[in-house]
mmCIF file of C-alpha atoms and ligand atoms in Angstrom:
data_model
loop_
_atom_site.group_PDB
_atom_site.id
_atom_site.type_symbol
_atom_site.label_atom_id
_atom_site.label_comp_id
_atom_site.label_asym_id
_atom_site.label_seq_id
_atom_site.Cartn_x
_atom_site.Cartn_y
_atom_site.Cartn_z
ATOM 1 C CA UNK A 7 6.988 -14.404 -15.965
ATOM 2 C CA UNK A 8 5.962 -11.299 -13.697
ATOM 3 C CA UNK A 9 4.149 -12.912 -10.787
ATOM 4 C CA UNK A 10 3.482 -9.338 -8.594
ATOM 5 C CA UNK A 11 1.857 -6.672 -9.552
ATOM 6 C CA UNK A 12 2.625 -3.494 -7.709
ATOM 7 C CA UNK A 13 -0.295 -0.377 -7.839
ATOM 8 C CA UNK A 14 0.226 2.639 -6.828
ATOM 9 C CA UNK A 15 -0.736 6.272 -6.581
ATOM 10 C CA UNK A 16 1.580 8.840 -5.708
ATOM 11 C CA UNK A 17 1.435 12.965 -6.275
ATOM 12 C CA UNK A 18 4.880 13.963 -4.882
ATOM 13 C CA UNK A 19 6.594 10.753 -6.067
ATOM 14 C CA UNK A 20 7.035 9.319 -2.615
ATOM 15 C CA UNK A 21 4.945 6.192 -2.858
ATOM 16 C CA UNK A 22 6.123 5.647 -5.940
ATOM 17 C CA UNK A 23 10.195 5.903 -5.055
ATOM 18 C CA UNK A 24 8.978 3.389 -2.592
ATOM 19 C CA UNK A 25 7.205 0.713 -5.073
ATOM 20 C CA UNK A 26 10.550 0.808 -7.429
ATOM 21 C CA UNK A 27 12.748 -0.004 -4.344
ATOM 22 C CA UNK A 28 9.967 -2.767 -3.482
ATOM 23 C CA UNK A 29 10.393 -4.241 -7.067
ATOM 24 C CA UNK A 30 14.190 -3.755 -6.837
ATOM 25 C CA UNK A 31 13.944 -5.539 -3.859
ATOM 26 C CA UNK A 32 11.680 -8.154 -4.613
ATOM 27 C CA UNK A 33 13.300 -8.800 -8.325
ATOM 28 C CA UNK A 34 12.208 -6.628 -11.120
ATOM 29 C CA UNK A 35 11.783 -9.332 -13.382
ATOM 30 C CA UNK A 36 8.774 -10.645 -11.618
ATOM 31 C CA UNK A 37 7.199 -7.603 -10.742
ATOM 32 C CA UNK A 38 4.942 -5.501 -12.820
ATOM 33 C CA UNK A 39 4.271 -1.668 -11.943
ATOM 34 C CA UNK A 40 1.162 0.311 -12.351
ATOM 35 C CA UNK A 41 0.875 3.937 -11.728
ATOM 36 C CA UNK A 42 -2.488 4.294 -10.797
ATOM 37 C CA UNK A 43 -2.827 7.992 -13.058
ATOM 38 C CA UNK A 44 -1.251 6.282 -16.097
ATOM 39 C CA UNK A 45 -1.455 2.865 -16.160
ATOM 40 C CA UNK A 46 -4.429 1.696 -14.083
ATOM 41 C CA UNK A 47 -7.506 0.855 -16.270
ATOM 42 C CA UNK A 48 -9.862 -1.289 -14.754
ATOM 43 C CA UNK A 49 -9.563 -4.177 -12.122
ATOM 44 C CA UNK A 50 -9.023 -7.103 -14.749
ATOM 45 C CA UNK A 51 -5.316 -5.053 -14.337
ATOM 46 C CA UNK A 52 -5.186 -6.674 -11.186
ATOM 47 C CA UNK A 53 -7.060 -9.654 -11.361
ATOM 48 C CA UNK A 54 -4.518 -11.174 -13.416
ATOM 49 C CA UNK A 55 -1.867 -11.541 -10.509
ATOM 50 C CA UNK A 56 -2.829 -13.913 -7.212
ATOM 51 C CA UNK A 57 -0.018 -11.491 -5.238
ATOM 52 C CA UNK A 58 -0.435 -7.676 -5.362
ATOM 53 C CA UNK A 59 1.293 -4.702 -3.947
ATOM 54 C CA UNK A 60 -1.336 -1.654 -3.371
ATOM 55 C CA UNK A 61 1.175 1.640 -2.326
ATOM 56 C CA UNK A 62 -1.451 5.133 -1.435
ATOM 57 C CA UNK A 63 -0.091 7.667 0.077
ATOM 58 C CA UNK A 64 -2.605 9.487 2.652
ATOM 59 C CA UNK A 65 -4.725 12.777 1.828
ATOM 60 C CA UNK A 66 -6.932 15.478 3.150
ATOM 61 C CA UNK A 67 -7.891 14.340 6.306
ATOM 62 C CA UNK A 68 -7.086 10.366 6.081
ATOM 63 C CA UNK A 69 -8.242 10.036 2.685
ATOM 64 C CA UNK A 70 -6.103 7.901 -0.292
ATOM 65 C CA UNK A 71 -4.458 9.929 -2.642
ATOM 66 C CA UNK A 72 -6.340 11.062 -5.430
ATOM 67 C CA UNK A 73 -5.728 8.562 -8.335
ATOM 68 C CA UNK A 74 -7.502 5.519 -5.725
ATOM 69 C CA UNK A 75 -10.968 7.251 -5.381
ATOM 70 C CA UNK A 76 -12.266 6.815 -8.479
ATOM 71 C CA UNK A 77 -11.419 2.931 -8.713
ATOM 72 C CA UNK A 78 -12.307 2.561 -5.038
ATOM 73 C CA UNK A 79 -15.515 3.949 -6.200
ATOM 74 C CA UNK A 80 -15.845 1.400 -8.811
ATOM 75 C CA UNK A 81 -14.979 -1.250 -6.399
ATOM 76 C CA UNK A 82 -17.905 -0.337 -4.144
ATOM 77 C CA UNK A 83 -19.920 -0.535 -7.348
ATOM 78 C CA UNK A 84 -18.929 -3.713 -9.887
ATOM 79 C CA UNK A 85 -17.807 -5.722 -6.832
ATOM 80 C CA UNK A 86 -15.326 -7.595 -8.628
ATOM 81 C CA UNK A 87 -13.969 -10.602 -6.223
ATOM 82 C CA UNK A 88 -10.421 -10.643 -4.920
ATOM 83 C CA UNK A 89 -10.864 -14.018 -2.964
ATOM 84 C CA UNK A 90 -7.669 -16.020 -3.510
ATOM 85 C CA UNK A 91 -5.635 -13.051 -4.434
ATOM 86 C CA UNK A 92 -3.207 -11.789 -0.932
ATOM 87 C CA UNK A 93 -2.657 -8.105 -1.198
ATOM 88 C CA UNK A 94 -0.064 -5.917 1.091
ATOM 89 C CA UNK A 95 -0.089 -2.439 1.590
ATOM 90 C CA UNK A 96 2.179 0.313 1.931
ATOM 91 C CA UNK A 97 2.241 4.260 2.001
ATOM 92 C CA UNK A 98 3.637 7.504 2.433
ATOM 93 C CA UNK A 99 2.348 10.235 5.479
ATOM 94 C CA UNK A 100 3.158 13.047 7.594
ATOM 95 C CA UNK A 101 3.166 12.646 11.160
ATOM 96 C CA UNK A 102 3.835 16.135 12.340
ATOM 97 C CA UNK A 103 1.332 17.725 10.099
ATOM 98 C CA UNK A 104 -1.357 14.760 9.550
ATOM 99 C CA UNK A 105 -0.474 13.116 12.763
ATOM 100 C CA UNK A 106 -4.312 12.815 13.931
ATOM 101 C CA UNK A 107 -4.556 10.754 10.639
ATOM 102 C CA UNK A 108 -1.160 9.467 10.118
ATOM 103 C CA UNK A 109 -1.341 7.017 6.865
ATOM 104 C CA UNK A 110 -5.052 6.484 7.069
ATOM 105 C CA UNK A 111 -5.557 5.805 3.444
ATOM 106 C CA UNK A 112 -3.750 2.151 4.106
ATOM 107 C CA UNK A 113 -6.571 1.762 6.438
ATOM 108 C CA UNK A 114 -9.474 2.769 3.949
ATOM 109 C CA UNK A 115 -7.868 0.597 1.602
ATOM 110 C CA UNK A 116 -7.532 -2.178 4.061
ATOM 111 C CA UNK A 117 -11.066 -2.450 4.678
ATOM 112 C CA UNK A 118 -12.278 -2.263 0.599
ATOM 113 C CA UNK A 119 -10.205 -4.868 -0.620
ATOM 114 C CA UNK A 120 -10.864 -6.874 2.392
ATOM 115 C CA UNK A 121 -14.659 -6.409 1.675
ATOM 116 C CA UNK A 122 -14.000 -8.354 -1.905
ATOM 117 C CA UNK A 123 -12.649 -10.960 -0.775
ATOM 118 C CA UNK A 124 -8.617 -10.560 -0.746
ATOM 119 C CA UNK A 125 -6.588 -11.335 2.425
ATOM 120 C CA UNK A 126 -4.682 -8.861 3.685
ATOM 121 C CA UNK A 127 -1.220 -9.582 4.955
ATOM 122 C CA UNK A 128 2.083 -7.545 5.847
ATOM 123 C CA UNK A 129 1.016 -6.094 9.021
ATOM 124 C CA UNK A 130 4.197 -3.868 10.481
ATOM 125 C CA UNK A 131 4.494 -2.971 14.072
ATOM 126 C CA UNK A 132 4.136 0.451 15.473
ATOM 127 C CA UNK A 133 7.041 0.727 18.077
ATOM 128 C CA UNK A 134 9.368 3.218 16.621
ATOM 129 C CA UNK A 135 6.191 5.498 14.839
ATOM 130 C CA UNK A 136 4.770 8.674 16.684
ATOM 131 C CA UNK A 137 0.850 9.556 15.828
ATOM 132 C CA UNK A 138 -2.516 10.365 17.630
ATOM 133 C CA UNK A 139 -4.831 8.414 15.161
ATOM 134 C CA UNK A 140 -4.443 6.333 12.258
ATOM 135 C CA UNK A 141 -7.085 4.578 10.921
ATOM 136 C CA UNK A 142 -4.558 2.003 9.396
ATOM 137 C CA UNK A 143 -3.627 0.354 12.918
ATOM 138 C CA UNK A 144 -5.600 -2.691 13.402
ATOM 139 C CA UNK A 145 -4.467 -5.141 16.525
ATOM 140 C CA UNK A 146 -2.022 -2.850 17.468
ATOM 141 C CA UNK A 147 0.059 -3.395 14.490
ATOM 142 C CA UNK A 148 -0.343 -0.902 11.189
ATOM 143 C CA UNK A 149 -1.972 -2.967 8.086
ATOM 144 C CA UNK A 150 0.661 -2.100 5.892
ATOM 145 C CA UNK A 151 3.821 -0.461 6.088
ATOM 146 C CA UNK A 152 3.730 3.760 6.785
ATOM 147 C CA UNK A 153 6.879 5.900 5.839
ATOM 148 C CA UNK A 154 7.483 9.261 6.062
ATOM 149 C CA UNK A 155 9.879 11.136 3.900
ATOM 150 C CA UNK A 156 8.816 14.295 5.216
ATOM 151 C CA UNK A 157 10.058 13.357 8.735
ATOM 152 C CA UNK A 158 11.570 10.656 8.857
ATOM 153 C CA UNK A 159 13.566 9.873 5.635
ATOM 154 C CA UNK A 160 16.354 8.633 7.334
ATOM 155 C CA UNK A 161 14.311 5.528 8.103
ATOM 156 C CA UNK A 162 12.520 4.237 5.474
ATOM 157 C CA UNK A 163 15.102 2.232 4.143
ATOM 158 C CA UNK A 164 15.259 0.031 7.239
ATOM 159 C CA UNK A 165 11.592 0.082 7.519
ATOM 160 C CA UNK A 166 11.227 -1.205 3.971
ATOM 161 C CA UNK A 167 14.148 -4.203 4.376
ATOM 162 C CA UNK A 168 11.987 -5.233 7.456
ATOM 163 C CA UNK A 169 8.622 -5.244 5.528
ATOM 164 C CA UNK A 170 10.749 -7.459 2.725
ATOM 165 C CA UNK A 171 11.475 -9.647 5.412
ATOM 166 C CA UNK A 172 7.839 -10.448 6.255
ATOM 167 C CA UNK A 173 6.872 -10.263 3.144
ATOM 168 C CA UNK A 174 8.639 -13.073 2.425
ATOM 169 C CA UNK A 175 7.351 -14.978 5.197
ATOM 170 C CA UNK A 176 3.692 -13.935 4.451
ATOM 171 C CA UNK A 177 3.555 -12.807 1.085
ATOM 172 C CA UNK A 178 5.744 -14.490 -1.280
ATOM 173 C CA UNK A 179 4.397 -17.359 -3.622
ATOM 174 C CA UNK A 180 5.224 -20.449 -1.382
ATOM 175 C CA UNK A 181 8.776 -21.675 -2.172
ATOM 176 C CA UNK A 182 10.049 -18.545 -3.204
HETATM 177 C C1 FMN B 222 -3.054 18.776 1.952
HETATM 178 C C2 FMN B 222 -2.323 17.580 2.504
HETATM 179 C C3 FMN B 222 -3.018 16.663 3.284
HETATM 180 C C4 FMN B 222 -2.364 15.564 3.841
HETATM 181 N N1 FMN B 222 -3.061 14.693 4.663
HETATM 182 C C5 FMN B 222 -2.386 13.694 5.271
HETATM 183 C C6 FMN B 222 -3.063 12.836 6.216
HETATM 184 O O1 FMN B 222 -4.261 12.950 6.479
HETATM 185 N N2 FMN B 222 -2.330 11.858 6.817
HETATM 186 C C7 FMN B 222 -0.983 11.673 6.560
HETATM 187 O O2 FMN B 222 -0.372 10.766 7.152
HETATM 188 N N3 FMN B 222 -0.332 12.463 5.662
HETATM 189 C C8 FMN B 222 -0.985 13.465 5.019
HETATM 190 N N4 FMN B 222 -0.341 14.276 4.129
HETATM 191 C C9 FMN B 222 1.096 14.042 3.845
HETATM 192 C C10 FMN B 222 1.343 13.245 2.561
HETATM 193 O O3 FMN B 222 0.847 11.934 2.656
HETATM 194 C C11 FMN B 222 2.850 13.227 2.329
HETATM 195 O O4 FMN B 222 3.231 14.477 1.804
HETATM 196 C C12 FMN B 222 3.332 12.108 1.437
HETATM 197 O O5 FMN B 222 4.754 12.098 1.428
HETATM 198 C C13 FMN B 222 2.842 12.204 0.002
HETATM 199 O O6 FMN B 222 3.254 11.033 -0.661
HETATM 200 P P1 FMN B 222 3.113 10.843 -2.246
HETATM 201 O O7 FMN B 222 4.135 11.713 -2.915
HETATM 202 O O8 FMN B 222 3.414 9.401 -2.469
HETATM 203 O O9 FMN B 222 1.711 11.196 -2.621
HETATM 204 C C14 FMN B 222 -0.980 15.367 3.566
HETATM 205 C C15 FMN B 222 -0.296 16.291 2.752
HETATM 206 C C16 FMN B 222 -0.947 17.385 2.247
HETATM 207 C C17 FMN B 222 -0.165 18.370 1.405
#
């Protein structure tokens, strides 16, 4: 039975190449995927797994991509409760262009599901990133893992392996 469900929003595609990999990764046949546009209909989507994957790329000036606000806005306003449920984040940016915001929708997100209750886990380091400002680094360490296709393809595929790797330490159901 799927045990993970993995949201996401993604208007190029790069979030999304990112949460197949993750449920490659993390076994298919456990993992459910949502695209936010398509799938997504209200939160009883994700209330029915304890472990969740939330992928949102970053927009405008720091703001999630487009198919988040409206259920972000619904968040704010039914409240539903995410305590028990452990939720890690991950996202696409662009640190030449958007580098004064660099994947600052993982920190917007961060904060709302934190609000209802869920704890957060899969913090990634920042050594090896180059930004001014993100509003997704918290204790020195992002709160989810950032990639960038547009800059820095060539390294998301190590970046994801090490996110795995704590995932498994932090995320996982226990014994698994
Ligand atoms: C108009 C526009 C605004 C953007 N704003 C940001 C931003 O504030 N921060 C950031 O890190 N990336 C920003 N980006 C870069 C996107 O996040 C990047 O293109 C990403 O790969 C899109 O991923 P997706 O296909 O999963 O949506 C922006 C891109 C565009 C075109």
């Amino acid at each position: 039975m799927s045990n993970i469900g993995i949201f996401y929003g993604s208007s190029s595609g790069v979030t999304g190449k990112v949460a197949e990999k993750l449920a490659e990764l993390l076994g298919e046949d456990r993992c459910d995927l949502y695209n936010m546009e398509e799938d997504f209909v209200d939160f009883d989507d994700m209330l029915k797994y304890d472990h969740l994957l939330f992928g949102c790329s970053t927009w405008g000036s720091g703001e999630v991509q487009n198919d988040w606000r409206d259920p972000l806005l619904d968040l704010d306003n039914e409240k539903p409760d995410f305590s028990g449920k452990t939720i890690a984040l991950f996202g696409a940016g662009d640190y030449k262009a958007h580098g004064e915001q660099f994947v600052s929708a993982l920190g917007v997100l961060y904060d709302k599901f934190k609000a209802r209750g869920a704890t957060l886990v899969g913090a990634f380091p920042t050594d090896g990133y180059t930004y001014e400002y993100s509003f997704a680094v918290r204790d020195e360490k992002f709160v989810g893992l950032p990639f960038d296709k547009i800059n820095e393809a060539g390294k998301t595929k190590e970046r994801l392996e090490r996110w795995v790797a704590i995932l498994k330490e932090e995320f996982l159901p226990a014994g698994e």
